[in-house]
Coordinates of C-alpha atoms in Angstrom, one line a residue:
X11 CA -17.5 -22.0 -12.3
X12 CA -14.4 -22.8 -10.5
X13 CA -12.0 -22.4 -13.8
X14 CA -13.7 -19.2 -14.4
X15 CA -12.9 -17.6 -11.1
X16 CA -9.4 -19.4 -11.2
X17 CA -8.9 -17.4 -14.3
X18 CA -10.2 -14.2 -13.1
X19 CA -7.7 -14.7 -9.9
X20 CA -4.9 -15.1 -12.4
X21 CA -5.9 -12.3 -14.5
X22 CA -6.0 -10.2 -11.1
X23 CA -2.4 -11.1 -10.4
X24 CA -1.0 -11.0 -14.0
X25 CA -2.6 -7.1 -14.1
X26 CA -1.9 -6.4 -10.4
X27 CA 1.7 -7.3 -11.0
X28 CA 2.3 -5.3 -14.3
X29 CA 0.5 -2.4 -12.7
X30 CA 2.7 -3.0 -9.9
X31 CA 5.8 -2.8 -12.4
X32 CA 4.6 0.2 -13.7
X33 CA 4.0 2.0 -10.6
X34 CA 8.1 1.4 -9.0
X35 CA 9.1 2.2 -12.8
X36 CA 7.2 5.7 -13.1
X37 CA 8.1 6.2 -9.3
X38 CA 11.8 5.0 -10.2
X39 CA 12.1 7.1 -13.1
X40 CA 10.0 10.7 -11.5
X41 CA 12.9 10.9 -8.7
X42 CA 15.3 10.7 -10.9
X43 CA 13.7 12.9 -13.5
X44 CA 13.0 15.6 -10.9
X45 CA 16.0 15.4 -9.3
X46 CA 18.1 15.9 -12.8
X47 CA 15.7 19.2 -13.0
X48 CA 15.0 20.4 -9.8
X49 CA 17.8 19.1 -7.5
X50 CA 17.9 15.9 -4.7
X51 CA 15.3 17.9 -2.3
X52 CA 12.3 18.4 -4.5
X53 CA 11.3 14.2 -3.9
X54 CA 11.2 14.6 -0.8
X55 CA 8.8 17.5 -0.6
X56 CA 6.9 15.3 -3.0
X57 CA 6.9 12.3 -0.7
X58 CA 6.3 14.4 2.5
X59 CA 3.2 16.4 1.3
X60 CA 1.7 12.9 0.3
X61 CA 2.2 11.6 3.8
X62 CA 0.5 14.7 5.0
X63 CA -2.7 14.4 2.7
X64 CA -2.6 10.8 3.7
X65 CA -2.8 12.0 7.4
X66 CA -5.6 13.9 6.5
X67 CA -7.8 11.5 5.1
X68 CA -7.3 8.4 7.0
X69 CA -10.4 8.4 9.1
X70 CA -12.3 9.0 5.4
X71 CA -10.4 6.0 4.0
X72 CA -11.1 3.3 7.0
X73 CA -14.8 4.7 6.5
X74 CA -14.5 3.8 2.6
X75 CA -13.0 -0.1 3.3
X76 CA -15.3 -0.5 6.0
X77 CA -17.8 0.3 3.6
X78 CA -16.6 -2.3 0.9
X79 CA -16.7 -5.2 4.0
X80 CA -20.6 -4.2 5.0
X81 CA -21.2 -4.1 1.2
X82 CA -19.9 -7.5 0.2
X83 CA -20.8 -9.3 3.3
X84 CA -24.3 -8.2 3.2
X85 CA -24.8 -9.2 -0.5
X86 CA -22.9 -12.3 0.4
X87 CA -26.0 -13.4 3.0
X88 CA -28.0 -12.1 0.3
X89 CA -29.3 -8.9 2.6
X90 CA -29.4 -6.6 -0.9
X91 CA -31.5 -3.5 1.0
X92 CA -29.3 -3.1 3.5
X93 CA -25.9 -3.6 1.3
X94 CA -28.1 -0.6 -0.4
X95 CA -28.2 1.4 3.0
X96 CA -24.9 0.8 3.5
X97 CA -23.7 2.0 -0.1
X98 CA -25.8 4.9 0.1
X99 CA -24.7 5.9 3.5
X100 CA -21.3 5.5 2.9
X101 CA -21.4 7.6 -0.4
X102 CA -23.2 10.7 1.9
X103 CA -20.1 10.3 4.1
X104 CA -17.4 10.3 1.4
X105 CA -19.1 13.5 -0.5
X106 CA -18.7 15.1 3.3
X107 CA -15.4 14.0 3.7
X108 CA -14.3 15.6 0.5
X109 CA -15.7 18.5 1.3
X110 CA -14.5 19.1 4.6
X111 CA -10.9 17.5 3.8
X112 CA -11.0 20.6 0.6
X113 CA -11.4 23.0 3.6
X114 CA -9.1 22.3 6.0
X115 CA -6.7 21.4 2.9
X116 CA -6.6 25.6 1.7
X117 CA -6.4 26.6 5.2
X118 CA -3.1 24.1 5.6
X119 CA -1.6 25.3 2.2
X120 CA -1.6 28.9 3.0
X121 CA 0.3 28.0 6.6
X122 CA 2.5 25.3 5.0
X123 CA 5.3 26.5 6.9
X124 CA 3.9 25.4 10.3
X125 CA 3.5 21.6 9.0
X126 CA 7.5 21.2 7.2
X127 CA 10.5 22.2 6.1
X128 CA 10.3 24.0 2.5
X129 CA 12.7 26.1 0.9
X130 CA 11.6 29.9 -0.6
X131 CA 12.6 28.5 -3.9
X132 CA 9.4 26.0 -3.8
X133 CA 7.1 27.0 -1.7
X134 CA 4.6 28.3 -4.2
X135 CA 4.8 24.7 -5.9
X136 CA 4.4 22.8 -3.0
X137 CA 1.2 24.6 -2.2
X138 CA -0.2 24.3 -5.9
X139 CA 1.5 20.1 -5.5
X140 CA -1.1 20.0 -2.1
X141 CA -3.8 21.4 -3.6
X142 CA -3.6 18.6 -6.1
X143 CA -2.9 15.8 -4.1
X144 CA -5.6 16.6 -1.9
X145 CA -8.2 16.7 -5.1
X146 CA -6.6 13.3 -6.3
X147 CA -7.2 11.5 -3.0
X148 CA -11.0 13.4 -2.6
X149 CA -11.6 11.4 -5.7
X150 CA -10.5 8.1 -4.8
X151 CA -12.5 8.5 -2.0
X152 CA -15.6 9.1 -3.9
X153 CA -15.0 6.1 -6.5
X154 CA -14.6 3.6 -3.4
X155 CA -18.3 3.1 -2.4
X156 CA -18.2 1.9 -6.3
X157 CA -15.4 -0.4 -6.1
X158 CA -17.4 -3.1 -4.0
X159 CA -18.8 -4.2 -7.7
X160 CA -15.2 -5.2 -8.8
X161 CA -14.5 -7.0 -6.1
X162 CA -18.1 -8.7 -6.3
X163 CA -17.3 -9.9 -9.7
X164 CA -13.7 -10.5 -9.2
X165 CA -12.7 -8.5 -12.1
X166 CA -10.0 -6.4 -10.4
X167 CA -7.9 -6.3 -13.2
X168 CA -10.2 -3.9 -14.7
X169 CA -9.1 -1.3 -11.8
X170 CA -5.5 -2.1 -11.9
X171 CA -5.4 -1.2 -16.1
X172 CA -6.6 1.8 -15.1
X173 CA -4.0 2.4 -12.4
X174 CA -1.6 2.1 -15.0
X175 CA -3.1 4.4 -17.2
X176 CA -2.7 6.9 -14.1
X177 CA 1.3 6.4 -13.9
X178 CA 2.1 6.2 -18.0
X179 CA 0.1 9.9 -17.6
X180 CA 2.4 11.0 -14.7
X181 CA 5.6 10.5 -16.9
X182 CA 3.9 11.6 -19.9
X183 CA 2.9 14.9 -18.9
X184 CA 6.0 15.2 -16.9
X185 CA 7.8 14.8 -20.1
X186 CA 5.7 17.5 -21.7
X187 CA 6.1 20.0 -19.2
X188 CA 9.7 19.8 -18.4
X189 CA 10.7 19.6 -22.3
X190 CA 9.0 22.7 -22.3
X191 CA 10.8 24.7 -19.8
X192 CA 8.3 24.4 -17.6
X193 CA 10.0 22.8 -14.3
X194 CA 7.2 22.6 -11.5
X195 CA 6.9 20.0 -8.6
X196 CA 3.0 19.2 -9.5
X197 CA 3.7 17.8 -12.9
X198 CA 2.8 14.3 -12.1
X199 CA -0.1 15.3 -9.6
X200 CA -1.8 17.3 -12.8
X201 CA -1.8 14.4 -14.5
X202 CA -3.6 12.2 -11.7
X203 CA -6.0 14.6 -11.2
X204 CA -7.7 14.4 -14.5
X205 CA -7.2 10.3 -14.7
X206 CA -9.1 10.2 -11.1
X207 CA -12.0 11.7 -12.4
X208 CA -11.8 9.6 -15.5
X209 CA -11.9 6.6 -13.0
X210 CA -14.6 7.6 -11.0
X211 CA -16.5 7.9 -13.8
X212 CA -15.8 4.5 -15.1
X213 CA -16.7 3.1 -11.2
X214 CA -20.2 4.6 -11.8
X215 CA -20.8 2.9 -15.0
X216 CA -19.4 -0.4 -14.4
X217 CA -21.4 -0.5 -11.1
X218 CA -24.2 0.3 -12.1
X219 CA -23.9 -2.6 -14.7
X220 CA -22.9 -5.3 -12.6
X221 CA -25.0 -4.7 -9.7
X222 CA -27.5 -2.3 -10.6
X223 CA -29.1 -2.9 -7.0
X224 CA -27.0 -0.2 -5.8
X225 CA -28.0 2.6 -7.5
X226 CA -27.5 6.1 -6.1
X227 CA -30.8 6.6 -3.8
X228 CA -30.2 8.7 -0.8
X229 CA -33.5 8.2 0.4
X230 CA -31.9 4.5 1.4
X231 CA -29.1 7.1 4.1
X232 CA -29.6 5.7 7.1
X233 CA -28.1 6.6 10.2
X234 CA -27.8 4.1 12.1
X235 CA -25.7 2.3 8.9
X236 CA -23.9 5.6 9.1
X237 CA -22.6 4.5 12.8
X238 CA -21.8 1.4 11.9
X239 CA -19.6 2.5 9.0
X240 CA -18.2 4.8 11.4
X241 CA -17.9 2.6 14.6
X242 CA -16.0 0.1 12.3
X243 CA -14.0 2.9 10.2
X244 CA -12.6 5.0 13.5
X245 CA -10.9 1.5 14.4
X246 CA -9.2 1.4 11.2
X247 CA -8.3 4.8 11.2
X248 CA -6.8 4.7 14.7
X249 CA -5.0 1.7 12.7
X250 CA -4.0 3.2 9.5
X251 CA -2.9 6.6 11.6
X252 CA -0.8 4.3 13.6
X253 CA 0.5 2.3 10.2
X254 CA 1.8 5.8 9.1
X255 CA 3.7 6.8 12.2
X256 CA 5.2 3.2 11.5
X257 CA 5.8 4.0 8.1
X258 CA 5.0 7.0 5.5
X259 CA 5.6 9.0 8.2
X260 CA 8.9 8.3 8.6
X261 CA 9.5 10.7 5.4
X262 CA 8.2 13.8 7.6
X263 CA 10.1 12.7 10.6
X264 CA 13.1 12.4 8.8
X265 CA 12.4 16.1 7.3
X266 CA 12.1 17.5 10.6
X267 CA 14.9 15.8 12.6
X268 CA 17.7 15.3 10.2
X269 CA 16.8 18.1 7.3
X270 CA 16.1 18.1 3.8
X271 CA 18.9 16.7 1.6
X272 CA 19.0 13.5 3.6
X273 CA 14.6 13.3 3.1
X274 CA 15.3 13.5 -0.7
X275 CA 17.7 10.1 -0.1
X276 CA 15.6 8.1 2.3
X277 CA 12.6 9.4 0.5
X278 CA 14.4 7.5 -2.6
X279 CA 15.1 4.3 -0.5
X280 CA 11.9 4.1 0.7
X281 CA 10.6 3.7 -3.2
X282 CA 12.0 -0.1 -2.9
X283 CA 9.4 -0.6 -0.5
X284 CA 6.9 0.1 -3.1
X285 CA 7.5 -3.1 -4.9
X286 CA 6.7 -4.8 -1.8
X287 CA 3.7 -3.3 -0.8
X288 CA 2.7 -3.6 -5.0
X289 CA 3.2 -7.5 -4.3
X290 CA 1.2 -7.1 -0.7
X291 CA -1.5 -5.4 -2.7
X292 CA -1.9 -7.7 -5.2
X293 CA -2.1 -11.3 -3.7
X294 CA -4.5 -9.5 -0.7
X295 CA -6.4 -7.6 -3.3
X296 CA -7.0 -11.0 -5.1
X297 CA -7.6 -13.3 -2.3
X298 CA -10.1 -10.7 -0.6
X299 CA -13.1 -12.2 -2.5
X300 CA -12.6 -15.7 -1.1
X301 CA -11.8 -14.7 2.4
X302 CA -15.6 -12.5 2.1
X303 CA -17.4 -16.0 0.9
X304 CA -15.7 -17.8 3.5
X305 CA -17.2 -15.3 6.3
X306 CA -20.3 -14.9 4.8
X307 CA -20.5 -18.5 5.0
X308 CA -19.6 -19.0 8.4
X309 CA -16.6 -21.1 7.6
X310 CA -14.1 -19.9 10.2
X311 CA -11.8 -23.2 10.1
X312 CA -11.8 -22.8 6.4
X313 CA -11.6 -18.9 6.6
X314 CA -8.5 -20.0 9.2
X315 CA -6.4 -22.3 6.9
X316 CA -7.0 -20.2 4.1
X317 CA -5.5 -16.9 5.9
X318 CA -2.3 -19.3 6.3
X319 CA -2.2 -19.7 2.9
X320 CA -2.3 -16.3 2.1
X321 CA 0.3 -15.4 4.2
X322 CA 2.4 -17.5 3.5
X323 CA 2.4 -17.4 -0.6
X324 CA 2.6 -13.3 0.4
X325 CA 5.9 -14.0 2.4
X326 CA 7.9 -16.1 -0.6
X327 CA 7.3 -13.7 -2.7
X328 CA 8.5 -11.2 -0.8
X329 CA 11.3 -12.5 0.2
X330 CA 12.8 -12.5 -3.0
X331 CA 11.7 -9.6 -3.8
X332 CA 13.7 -8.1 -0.1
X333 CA 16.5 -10.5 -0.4
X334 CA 17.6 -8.8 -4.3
X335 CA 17.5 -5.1 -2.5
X336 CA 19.5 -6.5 0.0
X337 CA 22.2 -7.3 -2.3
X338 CA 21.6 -5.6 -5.3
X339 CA 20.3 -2.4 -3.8
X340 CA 23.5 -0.2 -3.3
X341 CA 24.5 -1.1 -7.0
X342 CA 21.0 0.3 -7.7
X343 CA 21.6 3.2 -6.0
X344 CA 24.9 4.2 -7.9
X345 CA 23.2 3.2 -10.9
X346 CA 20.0 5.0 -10.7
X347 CA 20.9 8.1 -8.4
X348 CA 24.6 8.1 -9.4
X349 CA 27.4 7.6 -7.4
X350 CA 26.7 9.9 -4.2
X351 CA 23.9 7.6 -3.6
X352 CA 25.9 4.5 -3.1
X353 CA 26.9 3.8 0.7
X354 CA 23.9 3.8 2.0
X355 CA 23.5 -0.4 1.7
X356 CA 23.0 -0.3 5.8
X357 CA 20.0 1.8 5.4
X358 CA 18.3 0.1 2.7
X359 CA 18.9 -3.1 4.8
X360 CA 17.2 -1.7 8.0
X361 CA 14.3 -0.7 5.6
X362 CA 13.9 -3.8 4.0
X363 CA 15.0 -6.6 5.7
X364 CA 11.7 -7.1 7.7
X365 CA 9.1 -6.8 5.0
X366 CA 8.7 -10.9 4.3
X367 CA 8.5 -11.1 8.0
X368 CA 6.2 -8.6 8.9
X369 CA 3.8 -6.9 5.4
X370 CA 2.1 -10.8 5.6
X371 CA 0.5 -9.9 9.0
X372 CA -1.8 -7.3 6.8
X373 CA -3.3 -10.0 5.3
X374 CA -4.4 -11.3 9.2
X375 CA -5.5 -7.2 9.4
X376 CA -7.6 -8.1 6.3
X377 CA -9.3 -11.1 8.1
X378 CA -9.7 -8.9 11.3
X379 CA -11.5 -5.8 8.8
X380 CA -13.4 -9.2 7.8
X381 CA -14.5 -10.1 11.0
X382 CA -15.0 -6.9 12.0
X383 CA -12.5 -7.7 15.2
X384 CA -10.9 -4.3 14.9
X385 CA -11.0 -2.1 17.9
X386 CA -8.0 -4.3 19.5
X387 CA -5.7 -4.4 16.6
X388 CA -6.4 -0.6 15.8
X389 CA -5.4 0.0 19.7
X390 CA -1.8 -2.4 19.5
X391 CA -1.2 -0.3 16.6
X392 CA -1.7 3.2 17.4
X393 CA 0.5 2.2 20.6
X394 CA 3.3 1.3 18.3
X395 CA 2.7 4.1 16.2
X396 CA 3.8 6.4 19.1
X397 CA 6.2 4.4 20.3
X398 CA 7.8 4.5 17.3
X399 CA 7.7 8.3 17.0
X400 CA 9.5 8.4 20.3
X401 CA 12.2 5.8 19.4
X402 CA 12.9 7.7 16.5
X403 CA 13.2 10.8 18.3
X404 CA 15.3 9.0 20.8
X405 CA 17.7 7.6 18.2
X406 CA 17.8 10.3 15.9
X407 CA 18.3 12.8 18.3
X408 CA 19.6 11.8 21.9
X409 CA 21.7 9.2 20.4
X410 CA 22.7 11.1 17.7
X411 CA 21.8 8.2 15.2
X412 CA 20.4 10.3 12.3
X413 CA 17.9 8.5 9.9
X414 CA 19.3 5.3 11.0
X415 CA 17.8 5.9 14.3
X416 CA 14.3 6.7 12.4
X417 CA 15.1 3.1 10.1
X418 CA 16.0 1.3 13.3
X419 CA 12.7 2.4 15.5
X420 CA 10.6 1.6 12.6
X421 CA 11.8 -2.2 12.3
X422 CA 12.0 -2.8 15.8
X423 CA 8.9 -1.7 16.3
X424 CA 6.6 -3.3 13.4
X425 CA 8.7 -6.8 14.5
X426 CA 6.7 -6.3 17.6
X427 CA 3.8 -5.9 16.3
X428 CA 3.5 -7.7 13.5
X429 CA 5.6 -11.0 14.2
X430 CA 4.7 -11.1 18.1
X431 CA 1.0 -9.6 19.0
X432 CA -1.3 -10.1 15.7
X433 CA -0.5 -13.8 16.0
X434 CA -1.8 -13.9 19.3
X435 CA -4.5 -11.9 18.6
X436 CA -5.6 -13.7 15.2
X437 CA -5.7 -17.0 17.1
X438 CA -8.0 -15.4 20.0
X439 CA -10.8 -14.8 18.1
X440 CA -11.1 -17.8 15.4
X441 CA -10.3 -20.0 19.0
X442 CA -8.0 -21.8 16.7
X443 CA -4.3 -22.5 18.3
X444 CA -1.8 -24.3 15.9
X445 CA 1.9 -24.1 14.7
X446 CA 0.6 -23.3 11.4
X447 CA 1.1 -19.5 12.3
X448 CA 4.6 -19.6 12.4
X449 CA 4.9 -21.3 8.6
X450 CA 4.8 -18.0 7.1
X451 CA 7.5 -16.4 9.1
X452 CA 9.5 -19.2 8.6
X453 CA 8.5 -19.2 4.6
X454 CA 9.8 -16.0 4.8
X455 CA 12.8 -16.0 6.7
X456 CA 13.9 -19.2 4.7
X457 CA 12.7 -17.6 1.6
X458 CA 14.9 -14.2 1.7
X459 CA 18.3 -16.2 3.4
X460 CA 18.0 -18.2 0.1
X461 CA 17.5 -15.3 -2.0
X462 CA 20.6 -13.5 -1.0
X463 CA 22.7 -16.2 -0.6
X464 CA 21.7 -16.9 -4.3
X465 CA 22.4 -13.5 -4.9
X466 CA 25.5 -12.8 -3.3
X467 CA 26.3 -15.8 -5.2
X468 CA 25.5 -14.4 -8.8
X469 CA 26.4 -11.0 -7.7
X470 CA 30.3 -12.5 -7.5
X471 CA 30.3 -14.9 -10.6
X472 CA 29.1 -11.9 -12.7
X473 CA 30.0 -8.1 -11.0
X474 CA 27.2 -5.6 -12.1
X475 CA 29.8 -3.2 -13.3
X476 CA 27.7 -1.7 -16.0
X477 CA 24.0 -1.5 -16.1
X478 CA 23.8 -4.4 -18.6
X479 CA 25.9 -6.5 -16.2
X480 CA 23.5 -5.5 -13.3
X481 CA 20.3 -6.7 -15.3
X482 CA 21.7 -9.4 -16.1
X483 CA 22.1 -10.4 -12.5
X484 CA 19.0 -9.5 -11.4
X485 CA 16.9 -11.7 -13.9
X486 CA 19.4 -14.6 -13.0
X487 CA 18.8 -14.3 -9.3
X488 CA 15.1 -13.5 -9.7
X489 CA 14.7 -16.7 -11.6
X490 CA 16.4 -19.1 -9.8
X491 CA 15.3 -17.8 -6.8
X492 CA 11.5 -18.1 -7.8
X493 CA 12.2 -21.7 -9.4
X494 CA 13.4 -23.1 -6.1
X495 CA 10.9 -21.3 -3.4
X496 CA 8.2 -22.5 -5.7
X497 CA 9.5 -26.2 -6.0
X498 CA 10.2 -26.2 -1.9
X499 CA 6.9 -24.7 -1.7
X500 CA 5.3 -27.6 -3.9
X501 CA 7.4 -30.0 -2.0
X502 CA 6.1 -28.9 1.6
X503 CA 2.5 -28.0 0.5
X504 CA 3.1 -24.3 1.4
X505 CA 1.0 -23.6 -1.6
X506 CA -2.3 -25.9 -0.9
X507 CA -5.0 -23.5 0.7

């Protein structure tokens, strides 16, 4: 039993990892398709409408994983009617959601103007691109109640093939369109549309194969499940509103402080984080299963060490991952943007130098969702949300600091946060205080000073002076970087959970 759920946790991270790979090269390759077509701008109208919709349906989405939690948990203690109630209830709740959110969404796009910056030239296709995206999301909403089957079996890699599916069809009707003269902003969004609904239908047939038990029977609503699912879910929306002030947000502040030309770059640095957050995914994702077993068997010292290890295997790799853009990123830049996109190497610092040190805390936010310890967490967060909307007005504005200001609030604030208070917090509630907390900073730090020194070190033997040259480096540095974190790792017993 063990080798078979070993191999379906490498099969998770094999697929979770290509997926992730095909996501930063379809993201990668659609700026700079859209920017050779439509000009530097039209990204960044892209990126800010998605942080909009996002906006819009956060309280829906911390409804949908609080959902999966009372789901799994519940079938976990072997409770199968009321992981029923709950799947039923929170289905009712989504089909709401997507209704309402379809509402407000045509009353936003005919008022666009009153929510950003958009130039007369694309206004008509950013309303069509909201429309889209706000169908898109509605339909990841409905397929989550579903999803607590793959995650039950541990057969996640089905899910991630069909998230690549989604991106190949972005380019590939992208491709279509535009080599038919026809240059339009929703290109990509078209083509998610149509795979959602191919994925939701897929959802409903595989759950209803591997657990048939939760069958679509409304008569099993219940309200006070409802409240639960809400009680829980408002938490983690007040959290996931706050993550996007930290974060996605940045994109719309940056639109509306410092204007639109200089949205379309950061909007282009910020796709770096995207292989981070693809890593994040991935290793949380696939340890999620383990960390549900360990709570619904009330093994909290277990549940403990193995958080630990999570974190830290989720730091090493992204410290190599942070330390490569560090040194490689500006060649990137030139490379990929052209040359009017090179000089911006202090910017793509400030947004990625903190990622090994701070994206492993999600993986203690996943334990408190677990737990369902989330009220405090949501609280610390939506604080530095708006603390880091006034910081970034303060730099950016008072003191004149432009989108570095905006960069700057952001990692000073998520530091805070992330490095200082959920720490504290995570060792409240399990009542368990060691020095094992501070491994993964540490594994982290360590991890991305040895990347780029590796780097810097490559990055002289052998100049990237052609694109050749520059890949070249990157699978050099990549390789010895991942060969010695993993034998220090061995060495120190970063790795045993």
């Amino acid at each position: 039993m063990k080798k078979k759920e070993t191999k379906k946790f490498k099969l998770n991270i094999v697929f979770g990892v290509l997926n992730g790979i095909t996501s930063a090269l379809q993201s990668f390759w659609l700026i700079l398709y859209v920017k050779a077509n439509l000009g530097s701008e039209a990204f960044g109208y892209i990126s800010v409408v998605n942080s909009i919709v996002s906006t819009l349906l956060v309280i829906s989405s911390a409804v949908a994983s609080m959902g999966t939690r009372y789901i799994l948990v519940n079938i976990g203690k072997n409770n199968n009617r009321e992981a029923k109630k709950y799947f039923n209830s929170e289905l009712i709740a989504m089909i709401v959601s997507g209704v309402t959110i379809s509402v407000i969404g045509i009353i936003i796009t005919f008022n666009l103007n009153a929510f950003m910056n958009i130039g007369s030239d694309f206004y008509g296709e950013v309303q069509v691109l909201f429309m889209m995206t706000i169908f898109s999301f509605s339909l990841q909403l409905l397929s989550s109640p579903f999803s607590a089957s793959f995650f039950h079996t541990n057969e996640l890699y089905l899910t991630y093939v069909m998230y690549t599916l989604d991106y190949v069809s972005r380019v590939v009707v992208t491709i279509i369109l535009f080599s038919n003269k026809f240059f339009v902003l929703w290109s990509a969004a078209v083509a998610s549309d149509f795979v959602y609904l191919c994925i939701l239908l897929f959802y409903l047939y595989y759950s209803y194969q591997k657990l048939p038990g939760l069958s679509i029977d409304f008569s099993y609503f219940d309200f006070s499940h409802l409240f639960d699912l809400l009680k829980s879910g408002i938490w983690i929306a007040i959290s996931s509103a706050g993550n996007m002030l930290l974060s996605s947000l940045n994109i719309y502040f940056s639109n509306i402080l410092c204007g639109v030309l200089i949205t379309g770059v950061y909007a282009a640095i910020m796709q770096f984080n995207i292989i981070s957050v693809m890593i994040l995914t991935v290793l949380v994702n696939s340890l999620f299963p383990k960390m549900i077993r360990l709570y619904s068997g009330d093994k909290t010292a277990q549940l403990y060490n193995y958080t630990i290890y999570s974190m830290s295997l989720t730091a090493l790799a992204l410290s190599i991952i942070s330390g490569g853009i560090i040194v490689y990123g500006n060649d990137f830049m030139g490379f990929w943007m052209g040359n009017d996109f090179r000089g911006y190497g202090v910017l793509i610092f400030l947004t990625v130098v903190h990622l090994p040190l701070t994206l492993p805390s999600q993986v203690l936010n996943q334990s408190f969702s677990i737990m369902n310890k989330v009220r405090i967490p949501a609280i610390a967060t939506i604080f530095s949300g708006i603390l880091n909307l006034a910081m970034a007005v303060y730099f950016a504005k008072t003191l004149g600091m432009g989108i570095y200001g905006i960069a700057i609030s952001s990692f000073l604030v998520q530091i805070l946060r992330d490095i200082v208070f959920y720490p504290i917090y995570f060792s409240n509630i399990t009542s368990v205080y060691s020095y094992k907390l501070m491994i993964p900073l540490i594994s982290g730090l360590l991890g991305m000073l040895g990347t780029v020194f590796i780097a810097k070190v490559i990055h002289t033997l052998i100049f990237p002076s052609s694109l050749i040259l520059f890949g070249i480096d990157i699978v050099i540095t990549g390789s010895l970087s991942f060969t010695v974190i993993l034998l220090i790792g061995k060495k120190y017993g970063v790795y045993n959970d």
